[in-house]
């Protein structure tokens, strides 16, 4: 079956049965151990351009050459699967249609291209969409990227491969300029994004590991927020083997989901069938990684916005253009309510401090130029 083989081909996860892994850092196989359990995942431990990162609004570099990101508006057939670690939508890149003239089935390409912005001059073909979320019953947030050290309830990540340079995702994920990751933050609202609502309903049929459901008319562009603003940096996959081949684009506005709908995603389990003591999938995010002198570019004209807001600092400009970046006004910094991820909060504080110091020399002069 296309979907099964496609999923196996792209996710080193499926090297899997031999090398089980998890997002739970209190277990062997958690993020701190990824680089130790499989030699092909060594980059998870030694890599210097790892993801996710904290986006510090005060340290963004405006790049006037960054155009808006353009995502195709096609509806595509796709498959939603519970991998045990996270739910993944895999796009079927071709569909069979009956041709009445030849009385035969014809394979018709069904692709969604992503172009513009940091993707230029290449075309990137959407391959899969991943969902990261916290444990709403424990008040734990689940986005992988944070903004001004604030974690959000969930994050949707669209992964696309460079179809101009490479034949498929498997080839592209280990090669330069191979992948594009589009990150959409998900926040709590009074009404869920319509496309996300459809996926939420579909998720109820994949509660257990390896469960699958078909999405006949998946519309990826409808998961995008109504903004052209974003930040971008060079990073990695956030699951094993952590290949540093991803250009990340973090959109500057969220989409929304209701608390009840987010709780439905929390029903997903890591086990293959109902157990007396269920092991839930959430939270399923990788801890933050150091910036290590990488630049975070943006298409938000900080100088222009600064003049319009009477000399506001870049952090406030970012607030005015998208996320409210002040955790004291919006929400407290994430702290795990349970033991499962108890070490994350303090560890991520250390990562943030290291990243800030490491990037000071590289970014300080450039920021002052604004």
Coordinates of C-alpha atoms in Angstrom, one line a residue:
X1 CA 0.0 0.0 0.0
X2 CA 1.4 3.4 -1.0
X3 CA 0.8 5.1 2.4
X4 CA 2.5 2.4 4.4
X5 CA 5.6 2.2 2.2
X6 CA 5.7 6.0 2.0
X7 CA 5.6 6.4 5.8
X8 CA 8.3 3.8 6.3
X9 CA 10.5 5.5 3.7
X10 CA 10.6 8.9 5.3
X11 CA 10.7 8.4 9.0
X12 CA 13.8 6.9 10.6
X13 CA 11.2 6.3 13.2
X14 CA 10.3 3.2 11.3
X15 CA 13.8 1.8 11.6
X16 CA 11.7 1.6 14.6
X17 CA 10.9 -1.8 15.9
X18 CA 14.6 -2.3 16.4
X19 CA 15.2 1.1 17.9
X20 CA 12.1 2.2 19.8
X21 CA 12.1 5.9 20.8
X22 CA 9.9 8.3 22.6
X23 CA 9.5 11.9 23.5
X24 CA 9.5 11.0 27.2
X25 CA 12.9 12.1 28.5
X26 CA 12.5 10.1 31.7
X27 CA 12.8 6.8 29.7
X28 CA 15.6 5.2 27.8
X29 CA 14.8 6.0 24.2
X30 CA 13.9 9.6 25.1
X31 CA 15.4 12.7 23.4
X32 CA 18.6 12.6 25.5
X33 CA 19.2 9.0 24.3
X34 CA 18.3 9.3 20.6
X35 CA 21.9 9.8 19.6
X36 CA 23.0 6.7 21.6
X37 CA 20.6 4.0 20.6
X38 CA 21.3 4.2 16.8
X39 CA 24.5 5.2 15.0
X40 CA 22.4 6.8 12.2
X41 CA 20.9 9.1 14.8
X42 CA 24.3 10.4 16.1
X43 CA 23.5 14.0 15.0
X44 CA 20.8 14.1 17.7
X45 CA 23.7 14.3 20.2
X46 CA 26.5 16.0 18.4
X47 CA 24.7 18.3 16.0
X48 CA 25.2 22.1 16.3
X49 CA 22.2 23.2 14.3
X50 CA 19.4 21.3 16.1
X51 CA 15.7 22.1 16.4
X52 CA 13.5 23.3 18.0
X53 CA 14.8 26.6 19.3
X54 CA 13.5 29.5 21.3
X55 CA 12.6 32.5 19.1
X56 CA 13.9 35.6 20.9
X57 CA 11.9 38.6 19.5
X58 CA 14.6 41.0 20.6
X59 CA 17.2 39.3 18.4
X60 CA 15.5 39.1 15.0
X61 CA 17.3 40.2 11.8
X62 CA 15.1 41.9 9.2
X63 CA 15.9 40.5 5.7
X64 CA 14.3 42.7 3.0
X65 CA 14.8 39.9 0.5
X66 CA 12.4 37.5 2.2
X67 CA 9.2 37.3 0.1
X68 CA 5.9 35.8 1.4
X69 CA 5.7 32.0 1.6
X70 CA 3.3 30.5 -1.0
X71 CA 1.5 27.2 -0.4
X72 CA -0.5 25.5 -3.1
X73 CA -4.3 25.4 -2.7
X74 CA -4.9 21.8 -3.9
X75 CA -7.0 19.3 -2.0
X76 CA -5.1 16.0 -1.7
X77 CA -5.8 12.5 -0.6
X78 CA -3.8 11.7 2.6
X79 CA -3.5 9.3 5.5
X80 CA -3.6 10.1 9.2
X81 CA -1.7 7.6 11.3
X82 CA -0.9 7.1 15.0
X83 CA 2.8 6.2 15.0
X84 CA 2.9 5.8 18.7
X85 CA 5.1 8.9 19.1
X86 CA 2.9 11.4 17.3
X87 CA 0.0 11.7 14.7
X88 CA 1.2 12.2 11.2
X89 CA -0.6 13.1 8.0
X90 CA 1.2 11.7 4.9
X91 CA 0.2 13.1 1.5
X92 CA -0.6 10.7 -1.3
X93 CA 1.4 12.3 -4.1
X94 CA -0.5 10.5 -6.8
X95 CA -4.1 9.3 -7.3
X96 CA -5.5 6.6 -9.6
X97 CA -8.4 7.8 -11.8
X98 CA -10.5 5.8 -14.3
X99 CA -10.1 7.0 -17.9
X100 CA -13.4 6.2 -19.8
X101 CA -11.7 6.5 -23.1
X102 CA -9.0 3.9 -22.5
X103 CA -11.1 2.1 -19.9
X104 CA -8.1 2.0 -17.6
X105 CA -6.8 3.6 -14.5
X106 CA -4.5 6.6 -14.9
X107 CA -2.1 7.8 -12.2
X108 CA -2.6 11.6 -11.7
X109 CA -0.1 13.6 -9.6
X110 CA -1.6 15.3 -6.6
X111 CA 0.9 17.6 -5.1
X112 CA 1.1 20.7 -2.9
X113 CA 4.1 22.9 -3.6
X114 CA 5.6 25.4 -1.3
X115 CA 7.6 28.3 -2.8
X116 CA 8.8 31.8 -2.0
X117 CA 10.5 33.2 1.1
X118 CA 13.5 31.1 2.3
X119 CA 12.3 28.3 -0.1
X120 CA 13.3 30.4 -3.1
X121 CA 14.5 29.6 -5.8
X122 CA 13.3 26.0 -5.3
X123 CA 10.0 24.2 -5.2
X124 CA 9.4 22.2 -2.1
X125 CA 6.7 19.4 -2.2
X126 CA 4.7 18.8 0.9
X127 CA 5.2 15.3 2.2
X128 CA 3.8 15.1 5.7
X129 CA 2.3 17.1 8.5
X130 CA 3.1 16.4 12.2
X131 CA 1.2 17.4 15.4
X132 CA 2.8 18.2 18.7
X133 CA 0.7 18.9 21.7
X134 CA 0.8 19.1 25.5
X135 CA -1.4 17.4 28.1
X136 CA -4.3 19.8 28.6
X137 CA -5.5 18.0 31.8
X138 CA -2.2 18.7 33.4
X139 CA -2.1 22.3 32.0
X140 CA 1.1 21.4 30.1
X141 CA 1.8 23.2 26.8
X142 CA 3.1 21.2 23.8
X143 CA 4.6 23.4 21.1
X144 CA 8.2 22.5 20.1
X145 CA 9.3 26.1 19.2
X146 CA 8.8 28.7 21.9
X147 CA 8.5 32.5 21.5
X148 CA 10.3 34.6 24.1
X149 CA 10.5 31.5 26.2
X150 CA 6.8 30.9 26.1
X151 CA 5.5 27.5 25.1
X152 CA 2.1 27.3 23.4
X153 CA -0.6 24.5 23.6
X154 CA 0.3 22.8 20.3
X155 CA 2.3 23.1 17.1
X156 CA 1.6 21.9 13.6
X157 CA 4.7 21.2 11.4
X158 CA 4.5 20.8 7.6
X159 CA 7.6 19.0 6.2
X160 CA 8.3 19.4 2.5
X161 CA 11.2 18.2 0.3
X162 CA 13.2 20.0 -2.4
X163 CA 11.7 18.4 -5.5
X164 CA 14.0 20.5 -7.8
X165 CA 17.1 18.8 -6.4
X166 CA 15.9 15.5 -5.1
X167 CA 13.6 12.7 -6.2
X168 CA 11.9 12.0 -2.8
X169 CA 11.8 12.8 0.9
X170 CA 14.2 10.0 1.8
X171 CA 16.9 11.3 -0.4
X172 CA 16.3 15.0 0.5
X173 CA 16.3 14.6 4.3
X174 CA 20.1 13.8 4.4
X175 CA 21.2 16.3 1.7
X176 CA 21.9 20.1 1.7
X177 CA 18.9 22.3 1.1
X178 CA 16.8 19.2 1.3
X179 CA 13.9 20.1 3.5
X180 CA 11.5 22.9 4.4
X181 CA 9.6 22.9 7.7
X182 CA 6.7 25.3 8.2
X183 CA 5.7 25.7 11.8
X184 CA 2.3 26.9 12.8
X185 CA 1.7 27.6 16.5
X186 CA -1.7 26.5 17.8
X187 CA -3.3 28.5 20.7
X188 CA -6.6 28.1 22.6
X189 CA -9.5 30.0 21.1
X190 CA -13.3 30.1 21.2
X191 CA -13.5 28.3 17.8
X192 CA -11.2 25.7 16.2
X193 CA -9.7 26.3 12.8
X194 CA -12.0 24.5 10.3
X195 CA -9.4 22.2 8.8
X196 CA -7.9 21.4 12.2
X197 CA -11.4 20.6 13.4
X198 CA -11.8 18.0 10.6
X199 CA -8.5 16.4 11.6
X200 CA -9.5 16.4 15.2
X201 CA -12.6 14.4 14.4
X202 CA -10.6 12.0 12.3
X203 CA -8.1 11.6 15.2
X204 CA -10.8 9.8 17.2
X205 CA -10.4 6.8 14.9
X206 CA -6.7 6.4 15.5
X207 CA -6.5 6.2 19.3
X208 CA -4.0 3.3 19.3
X209 CA -0.6 2.9 17.8
X210 CA -0.5 2.0 14.1
X211 CA -4.2 2.9 13.6
X212 CA -4.8 4.6 10.2
X213 CA -7.6 6.6 8.6
X214 CA -7.9 8.1 5.1
X215 CA -8.4 11.8 4.5
X216 CA -10.0 12.0 1.0
X217 CA -9.9 15.8 0.7
X218 CA -7.1 17.2 2.9
X219 CA -6.5 20.9 2.4
X220 CA -3.2 21.8 3.9
X221 CA -3.2 25.6 3.1
X222 CA -6.3 25.9 5.4
X223 CA -4.0 25.1 8.4
X224 CA -2.0 28.3 7.7
X225 CA -2.7 31.5 9.8
X226 CA -3.8 34.7 8.0
X227 CA -0.4 36.4 7.9
X228 CA 2.6 36.8 5.6
X229 CA 5.0 37.4 8.5
X230 CA 7.4 34.8 9.7
X231 CA 10.8 34.1 11.1
X232 CA 13.2 31.6 9.6
X233 CA 16.4 29.8 10.6
X234 CA 18.5 26.8 9.6
X235 CA 17.9 23.7 11.7
X236 CA 17.1 20.0 11.9
X237 CA 14.4 17.4 12.1
X238 CA 13.0 17.3 15.6
X239 CA 12.8 13.5 15.6
X240 CA 15.5 10.8 15.0
X241 CA 17.9 11.1 13.1
X242 CA 17.8 14.9 13.6
X243 CA 19.4 15.6 10.2
X244 CA 20.5 19.2 9.9
X245 CA 18.9 19.8 6.5
X246 CA 15.8 21.8 7.4
X247 CA 15.1 25.4 6.7
X248 CA 12.5 26.3 9.3
X249 CA 9.8 28.9 8.8
X250 CA 7.9 29.8 12.0
X251 CA 4.7 31.7 11.2
X252 CA 4.1 34.9 13.2
X253 CA 0.5 34.3 14.1
X254 CA -1.2 31.2 15.5
X255 CA -4.3 29.3 14.4
X256 CA -6.8 28.3 17.1
X257 CA -8.3 25.2 18.7
X258 CA -10.8 24.9 21.5
X259 CA -9.9 23.3 24.8
X260 CA -12.4 20.5 24.1
X261 CA -10.9 19.7 20.7
X262 CA -7.3 19.7 22.1
X263 CA -8.5 17.3 24.8
X264 CA -9.6 14.9 22.0
X265 CA -6.0 14.8 20.7
X266 CA -4.9 13.9 24.2
X267 CA -6.9 10.6 23.9
X268 CA -4.2 9.1 21.7
X269 CA -2.1 6.4 23.2
X270 CA 1.4 4.9 22.6
X271 CA 0.1 1.3 22.9
X272 CA -1.4 -0.8 20.1
X273 CA -4.6 -1.7 22.0
X274 CA -6.6 -0.8 25.1
X275 CA -4.6 -1.3 28.2
X276 CA -5.6 -1.3 31.9
X277 CA -3.0 1.5 32.5
X278 CA -3.0 3.5 29.2
X279 CA 0.2 5.2 28.1
X280 CA -0.8 8.5 26.5
X281 CA 1.1 10.0 23.6
X282 CA 1.1 13.6 25.0
X283 CA 3.2 15.6 25.7
X284 CA 5.2 14.8 22.5
X285 CA 7.7 17.6 21.9
X286 CA 11.5 17.6 21.8
X287 CA 13.2 19.9 24.4
X288 CA 14.7 23.2 23.1
X289 CA 18.2 23.2 21.6
X290 CA 20.9 25.9 21.7
X291 CA 21.0 28.5 19.0
X292 CA 24.8 28.2 18.6
X293 CA 25.4 31.5 16.7
X294 CA 22.7 30.9 14.1
X295 CA 20.8 33.9 12.7
X296 CA 17.0 34.1 13.0
X297 CA 15.8 36.2 10.1
X298 CA 12.4 37.8 9.6
X299 CA 10.4 39.5 6.9
X300 CA 8.9 41.9 9.6
X301 CA 10.3 45.3 8.8
X302 CA 11.5 46.2 12.3
X303 CA 12.7 49.6 11.4
X304 CA 9.5 50.6 9.8
X305 CA 7.4 49.1 12.6
X306 CA 9.7 50.9 15.1
X307 CA 8.9 54.3 13.6
X308 CA 5.2 53.5 13.5
X309 CA 5.2 52.5 17.2
X310 CA 7.2 55.5 18.5
X311 CA 10.4 53.7 19.2
X312 CA 9.2 50.4 20.6
X313 CA 11.9 47.8 21.1
X314 CA 11.9 44.8 18.7
X315 CA 10.2 42.6 21.3
X316 CA 7.2 44.9 21.3
X317 CA 7.2 45.1 17.5
X318 CA 7.0 41.4 17.4
X319 CA 4.1 41.5 19.9
X320 CA 2.3 44.1 17.7
X321 CA 2.8 41.9 14.6
X322 CA 1.8 38.5 16.0
X323 CA 2.4 36.7 19.2
X324 CA 2.2 38.4 22.6
X325 CA 5.7 37.7 23.6
X326 CA 5.6 38.9 27.2
X327 CA 5.0 35.8 29.4
X328 CA 3.9 37.9 32.4
X329 CA 1.0 39.4 30.4
X330 CA 0.0 36.3 28.4
X331 CA 0.9 33.1 30.3
X332 CA 3.5 31.8 32.7
X333 CA 6.5 30.0 31.2
X334 CA 5.8 26.3 30.8
X335 CA 6.2 24.1 33.8
X336 CA 5.4 20.4 33.7
X337 CA 2.6 19.5 36.1
X338 CA 3.8 15.9 36.4
X339 CA 7.0 13.9 36.8
X340 CA 7.1 12.8 33.2
X341 CA 8.8 16.0 32.0
X342 CA 9.8 17.4 35.3
X343 CA 13.4 18.1 34.2
X344 CA 12.5 20.0 31.1
X345 CA 11.8 23.4 32.5
X346 CA 15.1 24.0 34.3
X347 CA 17.0 22.3 31.5
X348 CA 15.5 24.5 28.9
X349 CA 16.3 27.6 31.0
X350 CA 19.9 26.5 30.8
X351 CA 19.7 26.0 27.0
X352 CA 18.1 29.5 26.6
X353 CA 20.9 31.2 28.6
X354 CA 23.6 29.3 26.6
X355 CA 21.9 30.3 23.3
X356 CA 21.6 33.9 24.3
X357 CA 25.3 34.2 25.3
X358 CA 26.5 32.3 22.2
X359 CA 24.5 34.5 19.8
X360 CA 25.4 37.8 21.5
X361 CA 28.6 38.5 19.5
X362 CA 27.1 37.3 16.2
X363 CA 23.9 39.3 16.5
X364 CA 24.6 42.3 18.7
X365 CA 26.1 44.6 16.1
X366 CA 23.5 43.8 13.5
X367 CA 20.6 44.5 15.8
X368 CA 22.0 47.8 16.8
X369 CA 22.0 48.8 13.1
X370 CA 18.3 49.0 13.2

